[in-house]
Amino acid sequence: SSLDWSEKIKVAQTNWIGKKEGINITYDVVDESGKRIGQVTCFTTRPDTNFGATFVVLAPEYPLVSHVLTVIKKEERVTLTKYIEAAKAKSESTRIAEGQAKTGVFTHLYCINQLTGRRMPLYVSDFVLMNVGTGAVVGVPGHDTRDFAFAIQFDIPIIRVVEGIDGDTSDISQAEQVQENAGILMNSGFLNGMDIHKAMKEMMDYLEEKGWGKRVTTYHLRDWLLSRQRYWGPPIPMIYCKTCAKNNKGERMDVPGYPASNALRSNAGWYTVPESELPVLLPRIDDYKPGDDDIAPLAKHKEFYETTCPGCKGKAVRETDVSDTFLDSSWYFLRYPSVHRDGDESSFLRGPRRSGSASHSDSADRDVLPWDPAITKRWLPVHMYTGGAEHSVLHLMYSRFVTMALKDWGYLTFEEPFLKFYAHGLVIKDGAKMSKSKGNVVTPDEYIKLYGSDALRLYLMFMGPFDQGGDFRDTAMEGMFRWVGRIWRMAQASCRKQSTSSGATISSALEKAIKRIGDDIEKRRYNTAIAGMMEFTNLVADEGGVVGIPDLKKFILMLAPFAPHLTEELWNQLGGKFSVHTQPWPTYDESAIIEKTVEVVVQVNGKLRDALTVTKEQSMNQNDIEKLAKKSGKAQKFLEGKAIRKVIFIPRKLINFVV
């Protein structure tokens, strides 16, 4: 993606989507006598190695497993049943944990590898998940480390079909020999001598021609879980009819008000709400808080859930769960700029346009959209989004999904909602991430009462790099409070003196600070920006504690984003136009920040003995620097009476006398 996001976030989303292009290969399953008892379909992204396939593993939930239990011997059935029950009791994360010892049960059945005629033993193992691929894995232990571990555990043959990148063609007996991502095919019939990438295409073509496989694209992305038993959130637009469920005709039917493509009648008696009745609005109720009875708040209000079945026209009930707030957060940025468009809520967005037009700027569409197309065009997409990386595969990804869908339907002219994303760090308290679950959350009110909100803001931005966060410590807050006091006293002293200039040293330092702090803010280096302002106030204190009014105004403008209340008050005292936060960033004189002198280090035998402050021109001339260095009192005592064997000179940086 061309998005200006950190690679970490983009990689997380890519992995979560988990797009894989491969092929489903179907194998016949036979018993020990050769009798066919069914078929297994395995998804693989590496069919080129299938000449080396030596076993097949099923997830405990794979549909064929229930049939397997009916055809195997009793003692085998007991063992397999116990294993399946234990596997289903484990969490998914436990089952897929890397490094975990491979377990499984041999079914005493076999899959036939059509390429080689080999009978591949069929296992059931908990490391295979039903929601990944097809829930069945064909094992090629010579060229997949996980398959290799399984084969070693169960003493299954390991066949090399890819030459090692180091030219190794020997039998594979060590994990280090497993060749996964590159190489030339061997022991593979018509694929011999081919690079794995070319062989992959040739094998897919061959399997499809033979009718043994079919190309497919799979995704790791799960269904979006939206249902919540609470009040806040959009009601889920579904209707349940007990009568239709009882009749259970199981047929799709066209319902008046439904587009034909959206008609739905399930065996369970569920219907989508007709589009003419959308959206389903939340009723205004007082008892909106969840109770201890595990009953959704809306389920206690007949006036909401009692309705008419779209199919049989009899009595029916609405779904009383509501959508998760992730649904709202996936498009809120579209609504915010147009929040003034209250209008008739029931007219908003009745469904995607089906005319095929990509334009939704006409007056009729303006009336039904919850956002104003003109305002949206002006303000969106979002140029910079600052948020937590923990939302990378939830809010951030689904916001992209929803925006792309609206773009495809013609409601938007852009498909990416956030052009740039900056992930902030985490606040640490008592050695742990600050969170409600850990009970270490700090209430801002108590600190604001003690130190003021500006001191709190300044401290939070100063305690560490913004993208890394930092440790929250009360004692450090006191230091920031004292610095705010110093700024106030500096401003008051300067106001009393009403000087129009600050002196060359302070003015030069301020010009440099404006450039440095402006750059730091652009790059989100808030802690170093504040450090730069602290250096400036320290310099002012050393120079008498007073600055000229023009320079004081520039300093206040720099401080304003960090301490909004303090700077508004000081700006007002100086007679500035309200508000300080609507003023442009202070300008600086480029010529004033150019360094006119350079510091050249003086060394004797590589050890620092002095530092010379010279002009830029002098710093480039070895003869000048050498004369000045020899006259230096600090360096002279290390040179006196000693022969200089060599002089090392680096222009503008150092001179080193080797004696």
XYZ file of C-alpha atoms in Angstrom, residues 8 92 174 230 243 374 465 472 494 577:
10
model
C 4.362 -2.402 11.482
C -7.161 -21.741 19.499
C 17.658 -32.332 10.237
C -26.844 -3.426 25.443
C -44.635 -19.056 12.464
C -19.361 19.487 -0.504
C 9.201 10.278 22.734
C 4.278 8.565 34.674
C 9.666 41.455 30.817
C -5.443 39.925 19.252
